[in-house]
Short mmCIF file of C-alpha atoms and ligand atoms in Angstrom, two decimals:
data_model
loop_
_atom_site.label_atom_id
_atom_site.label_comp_id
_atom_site.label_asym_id
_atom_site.label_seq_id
_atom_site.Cartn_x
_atom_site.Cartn_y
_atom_site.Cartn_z
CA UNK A 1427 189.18 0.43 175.88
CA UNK A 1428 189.60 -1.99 178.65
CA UNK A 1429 186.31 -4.47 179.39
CA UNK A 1430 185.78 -4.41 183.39
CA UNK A 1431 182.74 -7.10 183.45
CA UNK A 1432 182.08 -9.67 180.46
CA UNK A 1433 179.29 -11.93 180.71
CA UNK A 1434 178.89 -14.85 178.37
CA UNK A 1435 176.22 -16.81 177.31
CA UNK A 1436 174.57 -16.30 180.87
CA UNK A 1437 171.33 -17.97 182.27
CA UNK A 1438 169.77 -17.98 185.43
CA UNK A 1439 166.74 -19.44 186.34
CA UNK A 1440 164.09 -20.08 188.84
CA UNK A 1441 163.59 -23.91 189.07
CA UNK A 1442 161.86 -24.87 185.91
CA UNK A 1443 161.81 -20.53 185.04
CA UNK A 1444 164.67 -19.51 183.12
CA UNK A 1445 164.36 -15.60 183.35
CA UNK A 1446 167.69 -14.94 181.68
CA UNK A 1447 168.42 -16.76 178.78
CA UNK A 1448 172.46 -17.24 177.67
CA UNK A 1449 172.68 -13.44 177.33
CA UNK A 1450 176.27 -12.13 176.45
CA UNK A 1451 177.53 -8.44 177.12
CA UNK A 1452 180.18 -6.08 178.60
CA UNK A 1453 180.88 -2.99 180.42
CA UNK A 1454 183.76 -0.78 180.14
CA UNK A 1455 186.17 0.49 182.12
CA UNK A 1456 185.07 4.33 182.69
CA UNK A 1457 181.59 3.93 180.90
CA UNK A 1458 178.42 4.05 181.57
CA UNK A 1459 176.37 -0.03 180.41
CA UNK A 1460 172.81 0.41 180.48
CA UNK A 1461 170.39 -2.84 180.06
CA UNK A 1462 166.89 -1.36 179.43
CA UNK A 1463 163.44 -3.29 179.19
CA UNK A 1464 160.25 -4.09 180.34
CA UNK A 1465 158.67 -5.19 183.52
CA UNK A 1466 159.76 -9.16 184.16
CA UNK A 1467 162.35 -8.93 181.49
CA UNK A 1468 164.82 -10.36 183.73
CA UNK A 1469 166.67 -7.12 185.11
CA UNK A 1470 166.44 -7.82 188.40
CA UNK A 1471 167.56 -11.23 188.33
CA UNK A 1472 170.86 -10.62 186.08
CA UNK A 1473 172.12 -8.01 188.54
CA UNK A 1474 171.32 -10.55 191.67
CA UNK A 1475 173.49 -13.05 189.29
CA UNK A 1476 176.30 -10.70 188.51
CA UNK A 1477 176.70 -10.12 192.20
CA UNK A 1478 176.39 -13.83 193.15
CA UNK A 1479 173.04 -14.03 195.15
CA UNK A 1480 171.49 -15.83 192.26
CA UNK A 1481 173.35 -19.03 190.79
CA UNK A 1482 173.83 -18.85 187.01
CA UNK A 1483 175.56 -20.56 183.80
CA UNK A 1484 177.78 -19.63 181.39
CA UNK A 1485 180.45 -17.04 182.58
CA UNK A 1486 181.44 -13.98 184.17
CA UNK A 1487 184.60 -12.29 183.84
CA UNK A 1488 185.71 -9.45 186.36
CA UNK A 1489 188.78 -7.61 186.08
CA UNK A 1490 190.12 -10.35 184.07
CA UNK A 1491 189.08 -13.44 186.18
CA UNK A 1492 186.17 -15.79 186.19
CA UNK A 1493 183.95 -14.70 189.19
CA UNK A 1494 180.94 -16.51 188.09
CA UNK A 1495 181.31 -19.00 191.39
CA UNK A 1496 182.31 -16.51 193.67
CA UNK A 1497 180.13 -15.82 196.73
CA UNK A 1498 178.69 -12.27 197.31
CA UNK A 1499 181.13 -11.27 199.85
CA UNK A 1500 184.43 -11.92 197.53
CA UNK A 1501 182.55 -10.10 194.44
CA UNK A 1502 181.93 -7.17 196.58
CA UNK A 1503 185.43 -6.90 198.17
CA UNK A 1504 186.58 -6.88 194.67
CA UNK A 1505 184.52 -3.70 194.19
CA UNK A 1506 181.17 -4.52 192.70
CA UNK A 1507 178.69 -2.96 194.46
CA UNK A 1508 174.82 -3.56 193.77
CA UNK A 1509 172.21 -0.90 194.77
CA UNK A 1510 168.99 -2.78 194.96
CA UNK A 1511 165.80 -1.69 193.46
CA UNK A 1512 164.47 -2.34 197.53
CA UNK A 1513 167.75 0.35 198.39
CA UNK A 1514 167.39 -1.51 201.41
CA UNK A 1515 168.10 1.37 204.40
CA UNK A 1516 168.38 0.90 208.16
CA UNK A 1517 165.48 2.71 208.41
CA UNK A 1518 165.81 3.60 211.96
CA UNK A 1519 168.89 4.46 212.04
CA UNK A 1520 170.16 8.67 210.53
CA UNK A 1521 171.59 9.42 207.22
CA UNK A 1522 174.79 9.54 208.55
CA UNK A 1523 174.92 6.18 210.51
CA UNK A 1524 173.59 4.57 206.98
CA UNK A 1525 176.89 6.18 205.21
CA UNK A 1526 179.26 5.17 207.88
CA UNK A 1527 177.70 1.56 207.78
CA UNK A 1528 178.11 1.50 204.04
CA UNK A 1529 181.91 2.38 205.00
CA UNK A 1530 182.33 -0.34 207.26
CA UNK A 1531 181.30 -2.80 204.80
CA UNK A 1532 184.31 -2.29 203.22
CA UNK A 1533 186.32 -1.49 206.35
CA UNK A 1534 187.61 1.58 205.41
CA UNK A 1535 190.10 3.88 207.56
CA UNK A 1536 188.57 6.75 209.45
CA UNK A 1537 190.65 9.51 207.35
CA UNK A 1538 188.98 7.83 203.81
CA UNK A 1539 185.43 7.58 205.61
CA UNK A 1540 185.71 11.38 206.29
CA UNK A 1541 187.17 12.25 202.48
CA UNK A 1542 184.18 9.57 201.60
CA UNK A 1543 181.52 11.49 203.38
CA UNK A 1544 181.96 15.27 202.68
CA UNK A 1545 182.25 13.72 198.87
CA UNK A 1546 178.55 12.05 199.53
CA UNK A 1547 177.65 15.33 200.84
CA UNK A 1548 179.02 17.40 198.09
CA UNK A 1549 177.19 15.10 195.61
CA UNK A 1550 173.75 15.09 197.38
CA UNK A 1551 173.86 18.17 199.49
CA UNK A 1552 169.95 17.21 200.97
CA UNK A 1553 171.55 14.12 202.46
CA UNK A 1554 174.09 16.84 204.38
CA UNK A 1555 171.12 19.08 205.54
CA UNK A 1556 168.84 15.72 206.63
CA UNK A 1557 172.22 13.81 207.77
CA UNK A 1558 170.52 13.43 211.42
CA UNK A 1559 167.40 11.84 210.06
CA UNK A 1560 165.86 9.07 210.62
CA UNK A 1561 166.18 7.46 206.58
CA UNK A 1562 162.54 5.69 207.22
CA UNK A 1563 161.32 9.33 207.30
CA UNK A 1564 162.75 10.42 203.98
CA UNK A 1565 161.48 10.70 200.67
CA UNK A 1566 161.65 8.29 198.17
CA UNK A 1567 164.11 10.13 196.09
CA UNK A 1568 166.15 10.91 199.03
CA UNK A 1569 165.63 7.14 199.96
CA UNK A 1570 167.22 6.67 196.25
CA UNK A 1571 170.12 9.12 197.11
CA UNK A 1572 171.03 7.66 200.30
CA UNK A 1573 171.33 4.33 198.57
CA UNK A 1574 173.59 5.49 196.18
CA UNK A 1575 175.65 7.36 198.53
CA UNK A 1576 176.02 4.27 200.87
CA UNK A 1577 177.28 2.36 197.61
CA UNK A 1578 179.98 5.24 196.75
CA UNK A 1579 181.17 4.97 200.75
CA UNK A 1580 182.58 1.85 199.06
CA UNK A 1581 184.37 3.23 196.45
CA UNK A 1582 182.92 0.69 194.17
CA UNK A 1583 185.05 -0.12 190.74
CA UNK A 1584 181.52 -1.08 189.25
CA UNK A 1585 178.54 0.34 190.06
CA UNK A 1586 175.33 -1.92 189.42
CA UNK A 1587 172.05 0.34 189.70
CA UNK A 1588 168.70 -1.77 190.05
CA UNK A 1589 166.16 1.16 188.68
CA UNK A 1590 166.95 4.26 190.54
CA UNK A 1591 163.94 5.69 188.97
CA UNK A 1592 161.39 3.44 189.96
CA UNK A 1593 158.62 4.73 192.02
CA UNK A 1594 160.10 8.48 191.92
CA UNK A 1595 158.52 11.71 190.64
CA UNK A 1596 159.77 12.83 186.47
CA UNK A 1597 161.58 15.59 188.42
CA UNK A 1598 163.92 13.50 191.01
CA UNK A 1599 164.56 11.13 188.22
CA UNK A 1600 165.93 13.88 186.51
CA UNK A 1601 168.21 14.71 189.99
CA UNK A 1602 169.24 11.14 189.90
CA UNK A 1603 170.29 10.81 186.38
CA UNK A 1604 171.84 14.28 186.54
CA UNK A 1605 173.94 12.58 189.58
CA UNK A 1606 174.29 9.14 187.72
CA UNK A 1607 175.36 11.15 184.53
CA UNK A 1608 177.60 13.22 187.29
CA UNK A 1609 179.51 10.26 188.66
CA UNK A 1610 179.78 8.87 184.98
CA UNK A 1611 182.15 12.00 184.31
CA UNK A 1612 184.26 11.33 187.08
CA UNK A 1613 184.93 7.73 185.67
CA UNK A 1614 182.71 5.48 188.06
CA UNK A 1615 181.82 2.69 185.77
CA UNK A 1616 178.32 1.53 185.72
CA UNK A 1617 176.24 -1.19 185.13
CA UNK A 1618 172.46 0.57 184.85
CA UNK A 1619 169.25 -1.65 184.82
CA UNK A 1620 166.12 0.62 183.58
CA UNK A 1621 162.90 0.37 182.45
CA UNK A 1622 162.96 4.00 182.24
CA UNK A 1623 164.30 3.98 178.75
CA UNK A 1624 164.97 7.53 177.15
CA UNK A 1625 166.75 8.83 180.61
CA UNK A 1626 169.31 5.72 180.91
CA UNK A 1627 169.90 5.97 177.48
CA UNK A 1628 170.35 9.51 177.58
CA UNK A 1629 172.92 8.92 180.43
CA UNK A 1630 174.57 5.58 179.23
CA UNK A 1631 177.46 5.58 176.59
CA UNK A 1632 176.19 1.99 175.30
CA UNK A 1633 172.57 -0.36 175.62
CA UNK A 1634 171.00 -2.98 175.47
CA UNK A 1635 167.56 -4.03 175.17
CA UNK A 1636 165.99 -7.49 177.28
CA UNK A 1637 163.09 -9.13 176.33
CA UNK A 1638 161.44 -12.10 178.44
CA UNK A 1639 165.31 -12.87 179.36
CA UNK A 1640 167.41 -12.15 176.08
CA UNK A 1641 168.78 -9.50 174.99
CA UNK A 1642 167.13 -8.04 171.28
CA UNK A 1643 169.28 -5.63 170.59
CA UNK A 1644 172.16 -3.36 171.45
CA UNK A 1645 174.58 -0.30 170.27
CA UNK A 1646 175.88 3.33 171.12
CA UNK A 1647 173.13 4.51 173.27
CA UNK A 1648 172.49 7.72 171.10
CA UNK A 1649 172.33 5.59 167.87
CA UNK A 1650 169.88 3.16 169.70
CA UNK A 1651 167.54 6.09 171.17
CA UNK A 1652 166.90 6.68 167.76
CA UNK A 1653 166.63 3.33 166.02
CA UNK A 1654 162.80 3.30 165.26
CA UNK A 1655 162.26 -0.72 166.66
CA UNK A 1656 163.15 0.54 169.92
CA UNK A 1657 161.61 3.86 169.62
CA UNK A 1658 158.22 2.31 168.96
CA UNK A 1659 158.36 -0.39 171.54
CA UNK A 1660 160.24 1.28 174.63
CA UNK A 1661 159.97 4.91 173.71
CA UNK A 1662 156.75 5.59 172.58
CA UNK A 1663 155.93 7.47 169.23
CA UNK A 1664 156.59 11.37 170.40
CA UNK A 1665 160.36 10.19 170.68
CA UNK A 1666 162.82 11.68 168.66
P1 LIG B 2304 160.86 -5.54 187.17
O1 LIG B 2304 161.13 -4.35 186.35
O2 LIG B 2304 159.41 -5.79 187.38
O3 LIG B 2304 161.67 -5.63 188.43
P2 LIG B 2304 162.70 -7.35 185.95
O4 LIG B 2304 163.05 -7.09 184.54
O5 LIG B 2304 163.67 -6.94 186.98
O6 LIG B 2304 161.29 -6.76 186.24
P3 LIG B 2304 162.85 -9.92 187.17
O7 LIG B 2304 162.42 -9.42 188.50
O8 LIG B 2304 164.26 -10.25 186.98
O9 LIG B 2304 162.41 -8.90 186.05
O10 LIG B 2304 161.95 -11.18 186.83
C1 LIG B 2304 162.14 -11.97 185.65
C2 LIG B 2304 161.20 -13.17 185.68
O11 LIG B 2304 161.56 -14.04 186.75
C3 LIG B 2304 159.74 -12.82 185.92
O12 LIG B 2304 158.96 -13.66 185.13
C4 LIG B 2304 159.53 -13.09 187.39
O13 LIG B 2304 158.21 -13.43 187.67
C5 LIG B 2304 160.47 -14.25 187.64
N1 LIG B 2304 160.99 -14.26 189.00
C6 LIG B 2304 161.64 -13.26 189.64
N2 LIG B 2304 161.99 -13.62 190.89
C7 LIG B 2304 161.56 -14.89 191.06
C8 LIG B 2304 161.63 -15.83 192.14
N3 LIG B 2304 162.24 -15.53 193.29
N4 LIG B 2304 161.08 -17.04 191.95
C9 LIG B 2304 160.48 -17.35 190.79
N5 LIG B 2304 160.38 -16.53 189.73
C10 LIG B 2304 160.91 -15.31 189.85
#
């Protein structure tokens, strides 16, 4: 197994507010990472480290080399891609002018865009029949799908997911995962931040559990969907 991202003893914090507290984990090549946990746990704010729009201590190892100082733009062009929880559409512009722009980010050649595009399509075939409009007018799960097909116009190395669930209906979160859990197959790597517990560790291949900025535990997703501390505290009693 290689180890794509490795974070060590990582803190970030707000002025006087440390949110994340010297938390240490990895993600591998191929797999699917899931860090689960409750609202204000410190989700958000790793994943705004990891891709450099937060400062933070300690480390972070990409692909071998330290990108902890890196700005945004050099962590990106080395293929980490963050979809915020925001997903953060041009609203007024169509489906298909948000892919292409999520292409040009990365300055892709016309040929790829194309490949990249009937791929998004295939993937997330309402984004095909809405392609011409206007992504303020979508749905919130279609919101969520646009945003993750702008990220794969990038052909991201590692995908970082900011709660795809949040906000959406049981039955798109089931879409989404089914997509997540789709993309996982096809050996996207993934960095998923959820406080939907049961489906990210139903998707994920390992977890770990934050808590007011530190991570309480961790393991083989399966094994830790049915360890009873995490059952009872993110899982409520009917699991398992
Ligand atoms: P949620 O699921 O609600 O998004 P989260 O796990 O992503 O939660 P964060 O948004 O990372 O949590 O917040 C962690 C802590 O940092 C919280 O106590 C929050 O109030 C605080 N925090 C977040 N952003 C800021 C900020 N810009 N300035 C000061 N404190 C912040």
């Amino acid at each position: 197994m290689t180890t794509m991202l490795e974070a060590r003893d990582l803190s970030v914090s707000y002025g006087k507010l440390t949110a994340v507290k010297g938390v240490s984990f990895a993600v591998e090549e191929g797999k699917i990472a899931t860090i689960i946990g409750p609202n204000g746990a410190g989700k958000t704010t790793l994943l705004k480290a990891l891709i450099g729009q937060l400062p933070s201590s300690g480390s972070v190892v990409y692909g071998g080399a330290d990108i902890g100082n890196m700005e945004v733009e050099a962590r990106v062009e080395r293929g980490i891609v963050l979809v915020p929880e925001t997903r953060e559409l041009f609203t007024d512009l169509a489906v298909s002018d948000n892919l292409l722009l999520g292409a040009f980010t990365h300055r892709r050649k016309s040929a790829q865009v194309k490949e990249d595009t009937e791929r998004v399509y295939a993937l997330f075939p309402r984004l095909k029949e809405r392609r011409a409009q206007l992504a303020g007018t979508l749905s919130g799960g279609e919101r969520q799908m646009l945003a993750l097909g702008r990220a794969l116009m990038g052909r991201p190395k590692l995908l970082m997911l900011d709660e795809p669930s949040l906000g959406l209906a049981p039955l798109i979160v089931r879409e989404i995962f089914r997509i997540i859990a789709k993309l996982g197959e096809e050996g996207v790597t993934m960095l998923l931040v959820e406080q939907n517990a049961r489906a990210a560790l139903e998707t994920a291949d390992y977890g770990y559990v934050l808590e007011s900025g530190e991570l309480v535990h961790q393991g083989i997703a399966s094994d830790l969907m049915r360890d009873p501390k995490v059952m009872a505290t993110y899982l409520g009693k009917s699991a398992g």
